[in-house]
C-alpha cells in the first residue's frame, strides 16, 4: 500500500498540490470544510458558491506568467478547460506602453510572459472540476479539521500522524502518513503544533494597504473599451488601482489604499464613493462608466494583509516530521503582487519532487523547505523591502513638515527619472523587468546586466526635459483634489498623525 496522504484544504494551494502529486501517481485525500462548487455555470459559482474558508474568494485574481507556464507545460487539457470557460490570456504585447507597441516585434521567450485572469471563482471552479476528474484525488467536503494528531518518534522528534475532523456531526480521527496543510492564511495547524512543543517561528510584516474590489459586467452589445495611453494599473501614492479583465463579459476593479489613509479607507467601501474614485482615474473610467458596464457586486474590502514566512526548520533541522505546510499557511504575500497562487504552485512542484526523491522523513522536510527558500525567498524579501518603502512614503505624504534628505531624493529620482522612463522607452528593459515581476527570473536580474545599467544611467543623465515623452500620462487627480471631491477632509489624516 502507498503512503496515506491527507491534505487539509482544497483551495488554490490544495488544488495545485493534489494535481502535482497525482501526476507522480500518488493517491491523496483532500479534507475541505466548504461545500463543493455548484454543478452549473461560472456565473452561478460567482453568485452562489459558499466559501466561508476563503474570505478573499471574490477579490480580483490573476495568475502570473510563472503559473501560466506551469499550466501550459504540465496541464494543457486544464488550460484548454480554463480558456473554454472564458479565462483570459493577457500577453506581453497587451501591456506595452503605446509608444513601444508600434516598435515591438516579439522575441523567443515573450510567450513566457502571459498572465491568466478571470474571476477567482471561475479559475477555482474549473481547476476543482479538473482535479475531481483525476482518479487518485478524493475530495471529502464538509470536513472541518480541528486538530493535528502527533507522536514522538524513538529519537524524540515530533511527527504528525493524522488529524481530528468534524464531519456529519461527528468528530473522528483521520490517520495520515503524510499530512499537508493547505488550509490557507487562517490555518491553525502551526498553533496546534506549537501547543505540542514544535517551536515553529515566523517573521511577518504588514503589507501596509487595504484591498477594495468591485465587480462589473459589460452591458449587452458593448465591447471592452480600447486600451489608451493611460495604463489600466497605476499608483497615485494615496491610492493604487488595477483593472482585471475577467471571463464572460465581467471585469473587476481593485483599489488599494495605504492603511494610514483613514479617511479614504473608511469612505471607499461605499459603492458610490468607489465608483466616484474610478470615474476620476482615466485608466479605468471608461470601463466603469454606466454606458459601458453595470456594477454587479458590492465593494468587497479586506484588511489585515500581512506578509509572513514561517520557519519550519531550525539550522536546517526540521521542527516536525511528516508535515508539509503549503500555500498561505506557510508563506503569505501582499496580494498587490499577485504572487500567492504562483508561490503555492511552485511549492507544490517542490513537494512532488521532494517526495519522489527520498522516503526519509528528515531528509524530506529538509529538502522541501530548502527548495522553498531557494525558489521563493528572494522574491519574498524583495516584496517586503518594497512594501516597507511604500508604507514610509505614504506616511511622509501626510506629514506637511516632511523634507526628504539627499539619499531619499536620489532614490526617488532614480526610480522616477531613470528606471521608469528608461523602461518605457526600451522594450528590452521592460522585458527584463517583467520577467522578474512574473518570477520567470530572479528579482532584479535585469539590473545586474551592465548593458541595462548603462541604458538606465544614460536616460537619467539626459534629464527630465529631454525624456519628456517617456513619462507616463497623468494617472489621476492629486490627493487633495480626490478627497475633496468625495466630501472628505484632505487634512484630517495629517492632523490625526500630528496629535498621535
Ligand atoms: C485580496 C487578495 C487578493 C489576491 N490576489 C491574488 C492574485 O491576483 N494572484 C495570486 O496569485 N494570488 C493572489 N492572492 C493570494 C492568493 O489568493 C493566495 O495565496 C491563495 O489563495 C493561497 O491558497 P491557499 O490554498 O493557501 O489558501 P486558500 O485559497 O485560502 O484555501 C484554503 C482552503 O482551506 C480550507 N480550510 C481552511 N481551514 C480548514 C480546516 N480547518 N479544515 C478543512 N478545510 C479548511 C478553506 O475552506 C479553503 O478551501 C490574493 C490574496 C488576497 C487576500
mmCIF file of N, CA and C and ligand atoms in Angstrom, residues 7-16 30-35 49-64 67 116 120 123-124 128 140 142-147 164-165 181-189 192 211-213 244 254 301-303 305 326-344, ligand 1:
data_model
loop_
_atom_site.group_PDB
_atom_site.id
_atom_site.type_symbol
_atom_site.label_atom_id
_atom_site.label_comp_id
_atom_site.label_asym_id
_atom_site.label_seq_id
_atom_site.Cartn_x
_atom_site.Cartn_y
_atom_site.Cartn_z
ATOM 1 N N UNK A 7 -4.597 15.851 2.892
ATOM 2 C CA UNK A 7 -4.364 17.283 2.768
ATOM 3 C C UNK A 7 -5.536 18.041 3.391
ATOM 4 N N UNK A 8 -5.214 19.053 4.187
ATOM 5 C CA UNK A 8 -6.249 19.902 4.770
ATOM 6 C C UNK A 8 -6.405 21.104 3.860
ATOM 7 N N UNK A 9 -7.583 21.246 3.244
ATOM 8 C CA UNK A 9 -7.843 22.408 2.400
ATOM 9 C C UNK A 9 -7.733 22.109 0.918
ATOM 10 N N UNK A 10 -8.798 22.464 0.210
ATOM 11 C CA UNK A 10 -8.826 22.256 -1.247
ATOM 12 C C UNK A 10 -8.981 23.580 -1.969
ATOM 13 N N UNK A 11 -8.264 24.614 -1.490
ATOM 14 C CA UNK A 11 -8.237 25.905 -2.195
ATOM 15 C C UNK A 11 -7.156 25.855 -3.270
ATOM 16 N N UNK A 12 -6.566 27.008 -3.541
ATOM 17 C CA UNK A 12 -5.599 27.069 -4.647
ATOM 18 C C UNK A 12 -4.367 26.201 -4.379
ATOM 19 N N UNK A 13 -3.781 26.318 -3.188
ATOM 20 C CA UNK A 13 -2.585 25.510 -2.897
ATOM 21 C C UNK A 13 -2.952 24.035 -2.867
ATOM 22 N N UNK A 14 -4.111 23.725 -2.286
ATOM 23 C CA UNK A 14 -4.554 22.338 -2.215
ATOM 24 C C UNK A 14 -4.730 21.751 -3.606
ATOM 25 N N UNK A 15 -5.313 22.535 -4.494
ATOM 26 C CA UNK A 15 -5.555 22.020 -5.850
ATOM 27 C C UNK A 15 -4.241 21.793 -6.599
ATOM 28 N N UNK A 16 -3.330 22.770 -6.516
ATOM 29 C CA UNK A 16 -2.049 22.570 -7.225
ATOM 30 C C UNK A 16 -1.298 21.389 -6.658
ATOM 31 N N UNK A 30 -8.359 14.911 0.105
ATOM 32 C CA UNK A 30 -8.417 16.334 0.430
ATOM 33 C C UNK A 30 -9.594 16.554 1.377
ATOM 34 N N UNK A 31 -9.309 17.041 2.579
ATOM 35 C CA UNK A 31 -10.376 17.338 3.536
ATOM 36 C C UNK A 31 -10.686 18.824 3.435
ATOM 37 N N UNK A 32 -11.881 19.155 3.035
ATOM 38 C CA UNK A 32 -12.237 20.561 2.781
ATOM 39 C C UNK A 32 -13.497 20.909 3.575
ATOM 40 N N UNK A 33 -13.419 22.011 4.302
ATOM 41 C CA UNK A 33 -14.551 22.391 5.153
ATOM 42 C C UNK A 33 -15.756 22.875 4.348
ATOM 43 N N UNK A 34 -15.502 23.516 3.183
ATOM 44 C CA UNK A 34 -16.599 24.147 2.427
ATOM 45 C C UNK A 34 -17.272 23.166 1.470
ATOM 46 N N UNK A 35 -18.503 23.507 1.028
ATOM 47 C CA UNK A 35 -19.184 22.622 0.071
ATOM 48 C C UNK A 35 -18.515 22.663 -1.309
ATOM 49 N N UNK A 49 -21.443 30.171 -4.789
ATOM 50 C CA UNK A 49 -20.542 29.206 -4.141
ATOM 51 C C UNK A 49 -20.171 29.722 -2.754
ATOM 52 N N UNK A 50 -20.595 28.953 -1.771
ATOM 53 C CA UNK A 50 -20.361 29.382 -0.392
ATOM 54 C C UNK A 50 -18.965 28.946 0.033
ATOM 55 N N UNK A 51 -18.104 29.936 0.348
ATOM 56 C CA UNK A 51 -16.709 29.609 0.689
ATOM 57 C C UNK A 51 -16.317 30.363 1.949
ATOM 58 N N UNK A 52 -16.869 29.905 3.089
ATOM 59 C CA UNK A 52 -16.512 30.578 4.349
ATOM 60 C C UNK A 52 -15.012 30.456 4.626
ATOM 61 N N UNK A 53 -14.390 29.414 4.062
ATOM 62 C CA UNK A 53 -12.957 29.178 4.316
ATOM 63 C C UNK A 53 -12.035 30.085 3.522
ATOM 64 N N UNK A 54 -12.582 30.841 2.548
ATOM 65 C CA UNK A 54 -11.724 31.720 1.726
ATOM 66 C C UNK A 54 -12.365 33.108 1.662
ATOM 67 N N UNK A 55 -11.989 33.960 2.596
ATOM 68 C CA UNK A 55 -12.588 35.293 2.678
ATOM 69 C C UNK A 55 -12.292 36.150 1.459
ATOM 70 N N UNK A 56 -11.222 35.825 0.734
ATOM 71 C CA UNK A 56 -10.821 36.686 -0.394
ATOM 72 C C UNK A 56 -11.265 36.110 -1.734
ATOM 73 N N UNK A 57 -12.206 35.163 -1.696
ATOM 74 C CA UNK A 57 -12.622 34.478 -2.932
ATOM 75 C C UNK A 57 -13.121 35.457 -3.991
ATOM 76 N N UNK A 58 -13.781 36.528 -3.554
ATOM 77 C CA UNK A 58 -14.367 37.442 -4.543
ATOM 78 C C UNK A 58 -13.543 38.720 -4.706
ATOM 79 N N UNK A 59 -12.249 38.616 -4.394
ATOM 80 C CA UNK A 59 -11.328 39.702 -4.766
ATOM 81 C C UNK A 59 -10.690 39.356 -6.113
ATOM 82 N N UNK A 60 -10.227 40.414 -6.802
ATOM 83 C CA UNK A 60 -9.589 40.213 -8.116
ATOM 84 C C UNK A 60 -8.421 39.240 -8.003
ATOM 85 N N UNK A 61 -8.305 38.340 -8.959
ATOM 86 C CA UNK A 61 -7.174 37.418 -9.001
ATOM 87 C C UNK A 61 -6.626 37.318 -10.426
ATOM 88 N N UNK A 62 -5.321 37.194 -10.529
ATOM 89 C CA UNK A 62 -4.687 36.872 -11.813
ATOM 90 C C UNK A 62 -3.566 35.897 -11.509
ATOM 91 N N UNK A 63 -3.312 34.983 -12.437
ATOM 92 C CA UNK A 63 -2.171 34.070 -12.286
ATOM 93 C C UNK A 63 -1.013 34.653 -13.088
ATOM 94 N N UNK A 64 0.116 34.829 -12.419
ATOM 95 C CA UNK A 64 1.297 35.375 -13.110
ATOM 96 C C UNK A 64 1.846 34.383 -14.132
ATOM 97 N N UNK A 67 3.043 30.847 -13.348
ATOM 98 C CA UNK A 67 1.990 29.850 -13.162
ATOM 99 C C UNK A 67 1.353 29.483 -14.509
ATOM 100 N N UNK A 116 -2.763 34.841 -16.808
ATOM 101 C CA UNK A 116 -4.085 34.225 -16.941
ATOM 102 C C UNK A 116 -5.006 34.911 -15.940
ATOM 103 N N UNK A 120 -11.879 34.789 -9.670
ATOM 104 C CA UNK A 120 -11.221 33.657 -8.989
ATOM 105 C C UNK A 120 -12.173 32.476 -8.876
ATOM 106 N N UNK A 123 -11.657 30.462 -12.041
ATOM 107 C CA UNK A 123 -10.382 29.730 -12.039
ATOM 108 C C UNK A 123 -10.477 28.514 -11.127
ATOM 109 N N UNK A 124 -11.012 28.756 -9.931
ATOM 110 C CA UNK A 124 -11.023 27.680 -8.935
ATOM 111 C C UNK A 124 -12.032 26.590 -9.303
ATOM 112 N N UNK A 128 -10.959 22.873 -9.890
ATOM 113 C CA UNK A 128 -11.537 21.895 -8.966
ATOM 114 C C UNK A 128 -12.208 20.746 -9.737
ATOM 115 N N UNK A 140 -13.180 15.213 0.180
ATOM 116 C CA UNK A 140 -14.199 15.000 1.212
ATOM 117 C C UNK A 140 -14.615 16.393 1.681
ATOM 118 N N UNK A 142 -17.275 19.350 3.558
ATOM 119 C CA UNK A 142 -17.958 19.450 4.847
ATOM 120 C C UNK A 142 -17.119 18.841 5.965
ATOM 121 N N UNK A 143 -15.794 18.804 5.756
ATOM 122 C CA UNK A 143 -14.885 18.180 6.732
ATOM 123 C C UNK A 143 -14.005 19.267 7.353
ATOM 124 N N UNK A 144 -14.334 19.650 8.565
ATOM 125 C CA UNK A 144 -13.581 20.720 9.232
ATOM 126 C C UNK A 144 -12.511 20.106 10.133
ATOM 127 N N UNK A 145 -11.263 20.338 9.783
ATOM 128 C CA UNK A 145 -10.157 19.801 10.596
ATOM 129 C C UNK A 145 -9.983 20.701 11.811
ATOM 130 N N UNK A 146 -9.935 20.071 12.983
ATOM 131 C CA UNK A 146 -9.870 20.908 14.188
ATOM 132 C C UNK A 146 -8.677 20.613 15.073
ATOM 133 N N UNK A 147 -7.847 19.665 14.691
ATOM 134 C CA UNK A 147 -6.580 19.479 15.426
ATOM 135 C C UNK A 147 -5.661 18.567 14.610
ATOM 136 N N UNK A 164 -7.756 15.480 13.434
ATOM 137 C CA UNK A 164 -9.062 15.288 14.048
ATOM 138 C C UNK A 164 -10.065 16.085 13.213
ATOM 139 N N UNK A 165 -11.123 15.430 12.766
ATOM 140 C CA UNK A 165 -12.033 16.071 11.800
ATOM 141 C C UNK A 165 -13.469 16.061 12.318
ATOM 142 N N UNK A 181 -0.652 20.675 4.977
ATOM 143 C CA UNK A 181 -1.525 21.750 5.459
ATOM 144 C C UNK A 181 -1.673 22.795 4.359
ATOM 145 N N UNK A 182 -2.833 22.755 3.674
ATOM 146 C CA UNK A 182 -3.137 23.759 2.643
ATOM 147 C C UNK A 182 -4.395 24.513 3.077
ATOM 148 N N UNK A 183 -4.454 24.849 4.358
ATOM 149 C CA UNK A 183 -5.675 25.468 4.907
ATOM 150 C C UNK A 183 -5.642 26.987 4.820
ATOM 151 N N UNK A 184 -4.644 27.534 4.140
ATOM 152 C CA UNK A 184 -4.673 28.959 3.844
ATOM 153 C C UNK A 184 -4.169 29.837 4.974
ATOM 154 N N UNK A 185 -4.438 31.138 4.818
ATOM 155 C CA UNK A 185 -3.827 32.109 5.723
ATOM 156 C C UNK A 185 -4.316 31.971 7.154
ATOM 157 N N UNK A 186 -5.521 31.416 7.335
ATOM 158 C CA UNK A 186 -6.036 31.282 8.707
ATOM 159 C C UNK A 186 -5.842 29.876 9.271
ATOM 160 N N UNK A 187 -4.996 29.099 8.619
ATOM 161 C CA UNK A 187 -4.722 27.752 9.131
ATOM 162 C C UNK A 187 -4.267 27.829 10.584
ATOM 163 N N UNK A 188 -4.757 26.894 11.393
ATOM 164 C CA UNK A 188 -4.347 26.894 12.806
ATOM 165 C C UNK A 188 -3.339 25.787 13.101
ATOM 166 N N UNK A 189 -2.944 25.072 12.054
ATOM 167 C CA UNK A 189 -2.091 23.893 12.280
ATOM 168 C C UNK A 189 -0.801 24.249 13.032
ATOM 169 N N UNK A 192 -1.523 24.691 16.630
ATOM 170 C CA UNK A 192 -1.752 23.378 17.254
ATOM 171 C C UNK A 192 -0.429 22.654 17.483
ATOM 172 N N UNK A 211 -7.408 46.365 0.757
ATOM 173 C CA UNK A 211 -7.835 45.992 -0.592
ATOM 174 C C UNK A 211 -9.331 46.221 -0.734
ATOM 175 N N UNK A 212 -9.755 46.827 -1.832
ATOM 176 C CA UNK A 212 -11.192 47.022 -2.095
ATOM 177 C C UNK A 212 -11.460 46.612 -3.541
ATOM 178 N N UNK A 213 -12.423 45.722 -3.732
ATOM 179 C CA UNK A 213 -12.698 45.188 -5.076
ATOM 180 C C UNK A 213 -14.185 45.286 -5.382
ATOM 181 N N UNK A 244 -8.896 44.310 -13.789
ATOM 182 C CA UNK A 244 -8.732 42.874 -14.042
ATOM 183 C C UNK A 244 -9.790 42.408 -15.027
ATOM 184 N N UNK A 254 -9.796 46.770 -8.609
ATOM 185 C CA UNK A 254 -9.316 46.757 -7.226
ATOM 186 C C UNK A 254 -8.636 48.087 -6.936
ATOM 187 N N UNK A 301 -14.161 44.513 0.857
ATOM 188 C CA UNK A 301 -12.973 45.113 1.473
ATOM 189 C C UNK A 301 -12.186 44.049 2.212
ATOM 190 N N UNK A 302 -10.894 44.244 2.309
ATOM 191 C CA UNK A 302 -10.085 43.297 3.090
ATOM 192 C C UNK A 302 -8.876 44.000 3.694
ATOM 193 N N UNK A 303 -8.733 43.836 5.011
ATOM 194 C CA UNK A 303 -7.585 44.421 5.713
ATOM 195 C C UNK A 303 -6.749 43.312 6.343
ATOM 196 N N UNK A 305 -3.749 42.629 5.975
ATOM 197 C CA UNK A 305 -2.933 41.965 4.957
ATOM 198 C C UNK A 305 -1.474 41.972 5.440
ATOM 199 N N UNK A 326 1.806 24.278 2.981
ATOM 200 C CA UNK A 326 1.966 24.763 1.604
ATOM 201 C C UNK A 326 1.015 25.933 1.383
ATOM 202 N N UNK A 327 1.370 26.836 0.476
ATOM 203 C CA UNK A 327 0.491 27.980 0.211
ATOM 204 C C UNK A 327 0.546 28.981 1.361
ATOM 205 N N UNK A 328 -0.577 29.668 1.583
ATOM 206 C CA UNK A 328 -0.592 30.753 2.565
ATOM 207 C C UNK A 328 -0.343 30.282 3.991
ATOM 208 N N UNK A 329 -0.528 28.996 4.259
ATOM 209 C CA UNK A 329 -0.318 28.554 5.642
ATOM 210 C C UNK A 329 1.164 28.643 6.013
ATOM 211 N N UNK A 330 2.045 28.646 5.027
ATOM 212 C CA UNK A 330 3.478 28.729 5.367
ATOM 213 C C UNK A 330 4.105 30.032 4.871
ATOM 214 N N UNK A 331 3.694 30.507 3.670
ATOM 215 C CA UNK A 331 4.233 31.787 3.177
ATOM 216 C C UNK A 331 3.063 32.618 2.651
ATOM 217 N N UNK A 332 2.887 33.783 3.238
ATOM 218 C CA UNK A 332 1.827 34.699 2.789
ATOM 219 C C UNK A 332 2.459 35.914 2.159
ATOM 220 N N UNK A 333 1.858 36.414 1.097
ATOM 221 C CA UNK A 333 2.442 37.579 0.421
ATOM 222 C C UNK A 333 1.391 38.668 0.241
ATOM 223 N N UNK A 334 1.862 39.875 0.011
ATOM 224 C CA UNK A 334 0.974 41.012 -0.254
ATOM 225 C C UNK A 334 0.224 40.763 -1.573
ATOM 226 N N UNK A 335 -1.122 40.787 -1.552
ATOM 227 C CA UNK A 335 -1.876 40.470 -2.770
ATOM 228 C C UNK A 335 -1.580 41.383 -3.951
ATOM 229 N N UNK A 336 -1.083 42.569 -3.649
ATOM 230 C CA UNK A 336 -0.802 43.538 -4.705
ATOM 231 C C UNK A 336 0.134 42.967 -5.779
ATOM 232 N N UNK A 337 1.002 42.037 -5.392
ATOM 233 C CA UNK A 337 1.978 41.493 -6.341
ATOM 234 C C UNK A 337 1.402 40.318 -7.127
ATOM 235 N N UNK A 338 0.224 39.846 -6.734
ATOM 236 C CA UNK A 338 -0.422 38.730 -7.442
ATOM 237 C C UNK A 338 0.406 37.457 -7.450
ATOM 238 N N UNK A 339 1.116 37.193 -6.364
ATOM 239 C CA UNK A 339 2.064 36.077 -6.377
ATOM 240 C C UNK A 339 1.630 34.855 -5.590
ATOM 241 N N UNK A 340 0.608 35.003 -4.736
ATOM 242 C CA UNK A 340 0.284 33.924 -3.792
ATOM 243 C C UNK A 340 0.014 32.603 -4.490
ATOM 244 N N UNK A 341 -0.769 32.635 -5.575
ATOM 245 C CA UNK A 341 -1.121 31.377 -6.252
ATOM 246 C C UNK A 341 0.116 30.779 -6.926
ATOM 247 N N UNK A 342 0.983 31.634 -7.461
ATOM 248 C CA UNK A 342 2.214 31.126 -8.090
ATOM 249 C C UNK A 342 3.137 30.531 -7.030
ATOM 250 N N UNK A 343 3.277 31.212 -5.886
ATOM 251 C CA UNK A 343 4.087 30.659 -4.793
ATOM 252 C C UNK A 343 3.584 29.253 -4.452
ATOM 253 N N UNK A 344 2.242 29.135 -4.357
ATOM 254 C CA UNK A 344 1.658 27.848 -3.960
ATOM 255 C C UNK A 344 1.971 26.770 -5.006
HETATM 256 C C1 LIG B 1 -7.384 40.150 -1.518
HETATM 257 C C2 LIG B 1 -6.452 39.128 -2.105
HETATM 258 C C3 LIG B 1 -6.175 39.146 -3.471
HETATM 259 C C4 LIG B 1 -5.273 38.222 -4.011
HETATM 260 N N1 LIG B 1 -4.968 38.271 -5.333
HETATM 261 C C5 LIG B 1 -4.098 37.369 -5.854
HETATM 262 C C6 LIG B 1 -3.778 37.353 -7.234
HETATM 263 O O1 LIG B 1 -4.255 38.168 -8.018
HETATM 264 N N2 LIG B 1 -2.918 36.401 -7.694
HETATM 265 C C7 LIG B 1 -2.353 35.490 -6.860
HETATM 266 O O2 LIG B 1 -1.566 34.651 -7.311
HETATM 267 N N3 LIG B 1 -2.622 35.486 -5.543
HETATM 268 C C8 LIG B 1 -3.490 36.388 -5.034
HETATM 269 N N4 LIG B 1 -3.784 36.356 -3.706
HETATM 270 C C9 LIG B 1 -3.181 35.331 -2.869
HETATM 271 C C10 LIG B 1 -3.904 34.008 -3.087
HETATM 272 O O3 LIG B 1 -5.299 34.178 -3.038
HETATM 273 C C11 LIG B 1 -3.489 33.041 -2.008
HETATM 274 O O4 LIG B 1 -2.094 32.982 -1.983
HETATM 275 C C12 LIG B 1 -4.067 31.668 -2.278
HETATM 276 O O5 LIG B 1 -5.459 31.669 -2.118
HETATM 277 C C13 LIG B 1 -3.452 30.685 -1.288
HETATM 278 O O6 LIG B 1 -4.030 29.443 -1.469
HETATM 279 P P1 LIG B 1 -4.243 28.503 -0.210
HETATM 280 O O7 LIG B 1 -4.780 27.249 -0.766
HETATM 281 O O8 LIG B 1 -3.041 28.508 0.644
HETATM 282 O O9 LIG B 1 -5.391 29.211 0.619
HETATM 283 P P2 LIG B 1 -6.921 29.343 0.223
HETATM 284 O O10 LIG B 1 -7.074 29.525 -1.216
HETATM 285 O O11 LIG B 1 -7.445 30.378 1.161
HETATM 286 O O12 LIG B 1 -7.548 27.922 0.567
HETATM 287 C C14 LIG B 1 -7.574 27.378 1.869
HETATM 288 C C15 LIG B 1 -8.581 26.229 1.844
HETATM 289 O O13 LIG B 1 -8.529 25.529 3.077
HETATM 290 C C16 LIG B 1 -9.861 25.311 3.549
HETATM 291 N N5 LIG B 1 -9.767 25.206 5.017
HETATM 292 C C17 LIG B 1 -9.330 26.166 5.877
HETATM 293 N N6 LIG B 1 -9.335 25.696 7.137
HETATM 294 C C18 LIG B 1 -9.775 24.404 7.061
HETATM 295 C C19 LIG B 1 -9.990 23.400 8.045
HETATM 296 N N7 LIG B 1 -9.721 23.627 9.349
HETATM 297 N N8 LIG B 1 -10.468 22.198 7.634
HETATM 298 C C20 LIG B 1 -10.722 21.953 6.317
HETATM 299 N N9 LIG B 1 -10.540 22.881 5.354
HETATM 300 C C21 LIG B 1 -10.054 24.088 5.719
HETATM 301 C C22 LIG B 1 -10.623 26.526 3.069
HETATM 302 O O14 LIG B 1 -12.016 26.323 3.033
HETATM 303 C C23 LIG B 1 -10.014 26.716 1.679
HETATM 304 O O15 LIG B 1 -10.672 25.956 0.717
HETATM 305 C C24 LIG B 1 -4.670 37.274 -3.155
HETATM 306 C C25 LIG B 1 -4.948 37.262 -1.795
HETATM 307 C C26 LIG B 1 -5.825 38.190 -1.274
HETATM 308 C C27 LIG B 1 -6.073 38.176 0.221
#
